[in-house]
XYZ file of C-alpha atoms in Angstrom:
380
model
C -1.406 6.364 -27.344
C -2.141 2.877 -28.415
C -4.822 1.028 -26.953
C -2.745 -1.857 -25.287
C -0.714 0.969 -23.738
C -3.994 2.307 -22.213
C -5.080 -1.081 -21.306
C -1.672 -1.576 -19.415
C -2.138 1.363 -17.487
C -5.738 0.707 -16.705
C -5.042 -2.729 -15.549
C -2.009 -1.534 -13.460
C -4.242 1.181 -11.825
C -6.593 -1.663 -10.838
C -3.628 -3.690 -9.008
C -2.594 -0.260 -7.353
C -6.087 0.059 -5.710
C -5.304 -3.539 -4.193
C -2.168 -2.761 -2.894
C -3.054 0.582 -1.277
C -3.205 -0.788 1.509
C -3.543 -5.381 1.187
C -12.184 -18.983 0.937
C -12.710 -21.651 -1.579
C -10.333 -20.743 -4.286
C -8.685 -17.770 -6.185
C -10.285 -16.845 -9.661
C -8.391 -15.086 -12.005
C -10.867 -13.889 -14.635
C -10.563 -11.357 -17.505
C -11.908 -7.660 -17.221
C -12.695 -6.129 -20.875
C -11.403 -3.017 -20.779
C -12.551 -1.940 -24.071
C -16.046 -1.460 -22.656
C -17.849 0.376 -19.520
C -16.956 -1.499 -16.363
C -17.450 -0.815 -12.732
C -15.697 -3.285 -10.765
C -15.931 -3.449 -6.734
C -12.513 -3.499 -4.782
C -11.960 -4.410 -1.152
C -8.737 -4.177 0.459
C -7.446 -4.599 3.881
C -5.857 -6.501 6.741
C -7.234 -7.063 10.479
C -4.063 -7.105 12.567
C -2.732 -7.530 15.842
C -1.507 -3.767 16.035
C -4.057 -2.164 18.171
C -2.398 1.529 18.083
C -1.985 1.359 14.534
C -4.755 -0.769 13.017
C -4.905 -1.092 9.118
C -7.740 0.392 7.058
C -10.419 -1.318 5.264
C -10.982 0.235 1.781
C -14.168 -0.272 -0.272
C -14.593 1.377 -3.481
C -14.952 1.246 -7.064
C -12.815 0.918 -10.018
C -14.496 2.607 -12.841
C -13.440 2.485 -16.532
C -14.754 5.332 -18.631
C -13.368 7.534 -21.702
C -10.331 5.321 -22.146
C -9.170 5.478 -18.506
C -9.545 3.780 -14.973
C -10.377 5.825 -12.013
C -11.411 5.417 -8.163
C -15.013 6.016 -7.275
C -16.512 5.943 -3.911
C -18.571 3.289 -2.630
C -20.990 3.984 0.294
C -21.194 0.658 2.182
C -23.221 0.749 5.353
C -23.760 -2.046 7.980
C -19.695 -2.791 8.072
C -18.624 -5.169 10.438
C -16.524 -7.907 11.498
C -18.383 -11.267 12.531
C -16.578 -13.590 14.984
C -17.792 -16.988 14.364
C -16.696 -19.010 17.362
C -17.834 -16.368 19.800
C -20.918 -15.313 17.537
C -20.031 -11.537 17.920
C -20.630 -8.656 15.706
C -17.795 -5.798 16.130
C -19.057 -2.870 14.012
C -16.264 -0.767 12.501
C -15.567 2.895 12.713
C -15.741 4.701 9.351
C -13.200 7.413 8.813
C -13.664 8.482 5.417
C -15.449 7.528 2.228
C -15.737 3.713 2.071
C -12.784 3.932 4.542
C -12.999 1.657 8.067
C -10.999 1.055 10.918
C -11.713 -1.471 13.950
C -13.187 0.090 17.016
C -10.639 1.593 19.659
C -8.535 -1.121 21.740
C -10.033 -4.187 19.495
C -7.599 -6.845 19.367
C -7.504 -10.062 17.466
C -7.893 -13.697 19.195
C -5.393 -16.367 17.772
C -8.323 -19.119 17.857
C -10.920 -16.768 16.515
C -12.173 -16.706 13.079
C -13.447 -13.612 11.554
C -15.512 -12.562 8.534
C -15.582 -9.006 6.649
C -19.548 -8.025 6.216
C -20.705 -5.057 4.476
C -23.784 -4.104 2.382
C -24.356 -1.769 -0.448
C -27.180 -0.131 -2.103
C -27.919 -0.636 -5.986
C -30.683 1.732 -7.686
C -31.493 -1.432 -9.678
C -30.965 -4.307 -7.471
C -31.433 -2.656 -3.998
C -29.435 -3.999 -0.982
C -26.297 -6.172 -1.794
C -24.799 -8.032 0.960
C -21.046 -8.764 0.930
C -18.995 -11.159 2.887
C -15.631 -12.263 3.069
C -14.543 -16.050 3.544
C -13.355 -17.192 7.099
C -10.184 -15.703 8.171
C -7.876 -16.906 11.112
C -4.590 -15.259 12.113
C -1.527 -17.410 11.826
C 1.637 -17.345 14.097
C 4.568 -15.410 12.598
C 7.805 -15.845 13.448
C 9.856 -12.671 14.588
C 12.556 -10.965 12.548
C 15.924 -11.658 13.868
C 18.255 -9.226 11.883
C 18.251 -6.646 9.606
C 20.982 -5.409 7.320
C 21.292 -3.178 4.263
C 23.566 -2.750 1.279
C 24.044 0.215 -1.348
C 23.388 -1.086 -4.462
C 24.096 1.643 -7.678
C 21.938 -0.318 -9.767
C 18.954 -1.419 -7.671
C 15.708 -0.909 -9.366
C 14.579 0.569 -12.803
C 13.613 4.197 -12.614
C 10.163 5.640 -12.709
C 9.878 5.692 -16.438
C 11.743 2.735 -16.836
C 14.566 4.034 -18.958
C 17.661 3.334 -16.631
C 18.550 1.506 -13.564
C 18.754 3.877 -10.473
C 20.402 3.416 -7.027
C 18.894 2.110 -3.579
C 19.731 0.716 -0.139
C 18.682 -2.989 -0.558
C 17.610 -4.035 2.807
C 17.730 -7.929 3.967
C 16.308 -9.665 6.971
C 16.986 -12.904 8.496
C 14.375 -15.066 10.159
C 13.762 -18.744 11.686
C 11.043 -20.500 9.472
C 8.885 -22.836 11.807
C 9.516 -26.679 10.891
C 7.255 -29.162 9.923
C 4.212 -26.902 8.630
C 3.613 -24.996 5.304
C 4.361 -21.186 5.788
C 3.457 -18.568 3.285
C 4.928 -14.827 4.279
C 4.161 -11.398 3.175
C 6.332 -8.307 3.550
C 5.708 -4.397 3.333
C 7.615 -1.743 5.009
C 7.201 1.803 6.184
C 9.941 4.267 5.040
C 10.648 7.752 6.734
C 12.845 10.545 5.273
C 13.538 14.188 6.935
C 12.020 16.268 4.399
C 13.171 19.937 3.369
C 10.231 20.904 1.278
C 6.615 20.518 2.819
C 4.488 21.633 -0.177
C 4.594 21.996 -3.637
C 1.852 24.550 -4.929
C 1.152 24.149 -8.836
C 0.132 27.343 -10.725
C -0.283 29.042 -7.424
C 1.614 30.258 -4.323
C 1.549 29.286 -0.779
C -0.121 31.149 1.946
C 0.870 30.947 5.454
C -2.282 32.112 6.504
C -4.686 29.390 5.115
C -1.549 26.944 5.237
C -2.432 25.817 1.684
C -1.852 26.947 -2.272
C -3.957 29.976 -3.406
C -4.263 30.914 -7.279
C -1.859 33.026 -8.632
C -3.125 34.632 -11.894
C -0.598 35.035 -14.800
C 1.670 32.595 -13.260
C 4.521 31.401 -15.730
C 6.061 28.830 -13.532
C 4.074 25.716 -13.411
C 5.204 25.151 -9.607
C 6.761 26.422 -6.570
C 8.043 24.384 -3.404
C 8.249 25.642 0.037
C 10.647 24.826 2.560
C 9.477 23.278 5.968
C 9.072 25.655 8.854
C 10.247 23.073 11.291
C 11.639 19.451 11.354
C 9.319 17.293 9.186
C 9.494 13.534 8.231
C 8.011 11.906 5.199
C 6.395 8.681 5.390
C 6.208 6.226 2.346
C 4.818 2.916 2.506
C 5.772 -0.239 0.060
C 4.028 -0.286 -3.632
C 5.110 -3.379 -4.507
C 4.008 -7.339 -3.445
C 6.532 -9.196 -1.754
C 5.607 -12.698 -0.836
C 7.361 -16.068 -0.167
C 6.666 -19.809 0.386
C 9.115 -22.113 2.393
C 8.095 -25.026 0.217
C 11.732 -25.356 -0.464
C 13.062 -23.798 2.663
C 10.616 -25.553 5.539
C 12.295 -25.321 9.373
C 15.465 -23.331 7.741
C 17.055 -20.170 9.162
C 16.355 -17.852 6.030
C 18.979 -15.429 5.666
C 19.673 -12.557 3.312
C 15.740 -12.162 2.293
C 15.433 -9.137 0.427
C 12.489 -7.295 1.605
C 12.767 -3.515 0.526
C 14.597 -1.005 -1.941
C 14.927 2.329 -0.398
C 15.537 5.170 -2.990
C 18.524 7.334 -2.613
C 16.964 10.322 -1.813
C 19.471 11.991 0.356
C 23.097 11.725 1.639
C 21.748 11.718 5.462
C 20.394 8.485 6.852
C 16.792 7.379 7.135
C 14.561 4.679 8.971
C 12.600 1.690 7.605
C 10.474 -0.351 9.682
C 9.849 -3.814 8.198
C 6.680 -5.694 8.667
C 6.568 -9.563 8.449
C 3.514 -11.855 8.383
C 2.178 -15.208 7.542
C -0.861 -15.382 5.312
C -3.148 -18.220 4.353
C -2.365 -20.234 1.142
C -5.410 -18.774 -0.518
C -4.149 -15.009 0.254
C -0.498 -16.225 -0.951
C -1.696 -17.132 -4.360
C -3.951 -14.123 -4.387
C -0.942 -11.753 -3.999
C 1.591 -14.103 -5.808
C -0.941 -13.459 -8.837
C -0.844 -9.893 -8.019
C 2.674 -9.737 -7.878
C 2.947 -11.193 -11.487
C 0.864 -8.823 -12.981
C 2.340 -5.835 -11.459
C 5.995 -6.660 -11.537
C 6.964 -8.048 -14.837
C 10.236 -7.261 -16.339
C 8.536 -6.161 -19.427
C 7.131 -3.010 -17.795
C 3.667 -1.592 -18.924
C 4.127 -2.890 -22.602
C 3.122 -6.509 -20.996
C -0.392 -6.159 -20.549
C -1.293 -7.986 -17.179
C -4.196 -10.571 -18.509
C -6.552 -10.952 -15.408
C -8.168 -9.014 -12.663
C -7.617 -11.447 -9.627
C -10.990 -12.198 -7.577
C -10.148 -12.839 -4.048
C -12.126 -13.973 -0.878
C -15.141 -11.323 -1.003
C -18.471 -12.506 -2.315
C -21.874 -10.906 -2.801
C -24.229 -13.473 -1.114
C -27.057 -11.585 -2.509
C -25.908 -11.893 -6.359
C -23.003 -14.462 -6.174
C -22.436 -13.867 -10.025
C -20.566 -10.671 -9.136
C -16.759 -10.749 -9.041
C -14.943 -8.808 -6.360
C -11.743 -7.951 -6.744
C -9.216 -7.740 -3.545
C -8.647 -9.643 -0.345
C -9.380 -9.383 3.224
C -6.754 -11.495 5.559
C -6.461 -11.498 9.389
C -2.782 -11.398 10.319
C -0.246 -11.399 12.945
C 2.467 -8.722 12.286
C 6.127 -8.807 13.531
C 7.773 -5.224 13.184
C 11.480 -4.473 13.548
C 13.170 -1.062 12.813
C 16.486 -0.326 11.045
C 18.579 2.803 10.387
C 20.130 3.258 7.087
C 23.182 5.515 7.452
C 23.788 5.773 3.797
C 27.821 6.104 4.474
C 28.408 4.003 1.266
C 25.974 5.669 -0.730
C 27.593 7.557 -3.820
C 26.505 8.941 -7.313
C 23.111 10.007 -8.707
C 20.283 10.495 -6.087
C 16.738 10.257 -6.898
C 14.333 13.272 -6.277
C 11.817 12.785 -3.561
C 9.465 15.057 -4.885
C 9.413 13.422 -8.463
C 10.590 17.013 -9.833
C 13.376 19.230 -9.697
C 13.062 21.700 -6.500
C 11.971 25.068 -7.822
C 11.752 27.580 -4.911
C 9.407 30.810 -4.827
C 12.029 33.528 -5.611
C 9.875 36.203 -3.802
C 12.295 37.892 -1.302
C 9.581 37.091 1.344
C 8.620 33.779 0.330
C 6.931 31.924 3.388
C 7.929 28.824 5.244
C 5.385 26.128 4.928
C 3.701 24.123 7.878
C 4.480 20.402 8.308
C 0.907 19.133 8.697
C 0.439 15.980 9.970
C -1.221 13.281 7.560
C -0.958 9.811 6.539
C 2.365 10.984 4.406
C 4.132 13.077 6.719
C 4.949 14.109 10.532
C 6.501 16.770 12.679
C 7.129 14.209 15.370
C 10.308 12.363 15.130
C 9.735 8.835 14.539
C 10.879 6.245 16.984
C 14.429 4.719 16.062
C 15.382 8.098 14.232
C 19.097 8.685 14.632
């Protein structure tokens, strides 16, 4: 494997860390992936969605042995500081380096927020970090959603051919006489037929997990769901827009999602629209150009993108990622796939292989970030 290809994968991985997920200036800089690197990556949004708050993720991207991987960070004293009201709101930890606002916490349109946290460095001691002040902008509502089946919508995962999707478009009214910058993301729900894949193992209904199977010649088995189960997939591409050339207009037919053709049955998509700051737009636009070039992995992204997080103890450190405060407008849309034809994509990423045992068990649909046994609101 050549060095350019490896470097492309590593830089793409760093960008993915920022996405999973989402100050004075935006400062792109070159990361030398030919030597040892440990880069702090901070990502997250503070939103008006009280019931489903976004997570704040703080982790490292580490380059070792020719590859990049995520490494946990152990931040403490993680909080939002409300500048106008001079309040400190401590965040709730839900995992290693993962935090959410406290229950029932809501943003105020006139308030400015900073994200603050501390990390301990064995050589340098406590390192204090802070974002630039962020304030939510008013986001216009989504007026209409429609979809259209496109047999050559997007490149396949291996980049060798175009595959079909239902392209999703929205209409919205852009507010006049002001600069507006938009960011879109989506949540996609599909009814699943298989609930778990066991690699070099078999599924145990007693432990509801995969257990080793010595001497197995089959690399994996897929197990059918015992009950109704819905997959939850989230957008992994950046989609931003500036109203520079369309201020105050009715924006129609803006494509905001490409939903793969997995099944002939319908699926549900939730579109999320938000207005972001000019600096956040620049950050995401740079990220978009790095991760979504037409040339694929061979076009090595030249930079890692520093956002609005600073080490106030050691200002020379470069931190990748961006913290924003946003007002989200949501709208759900049912895709019936009535006109979808041709080859389908595989939702598992591989050909389904069922356990051939006569008494092969059915698998439990475990509620998680990627699936739920409960019918999503709007499902038809």
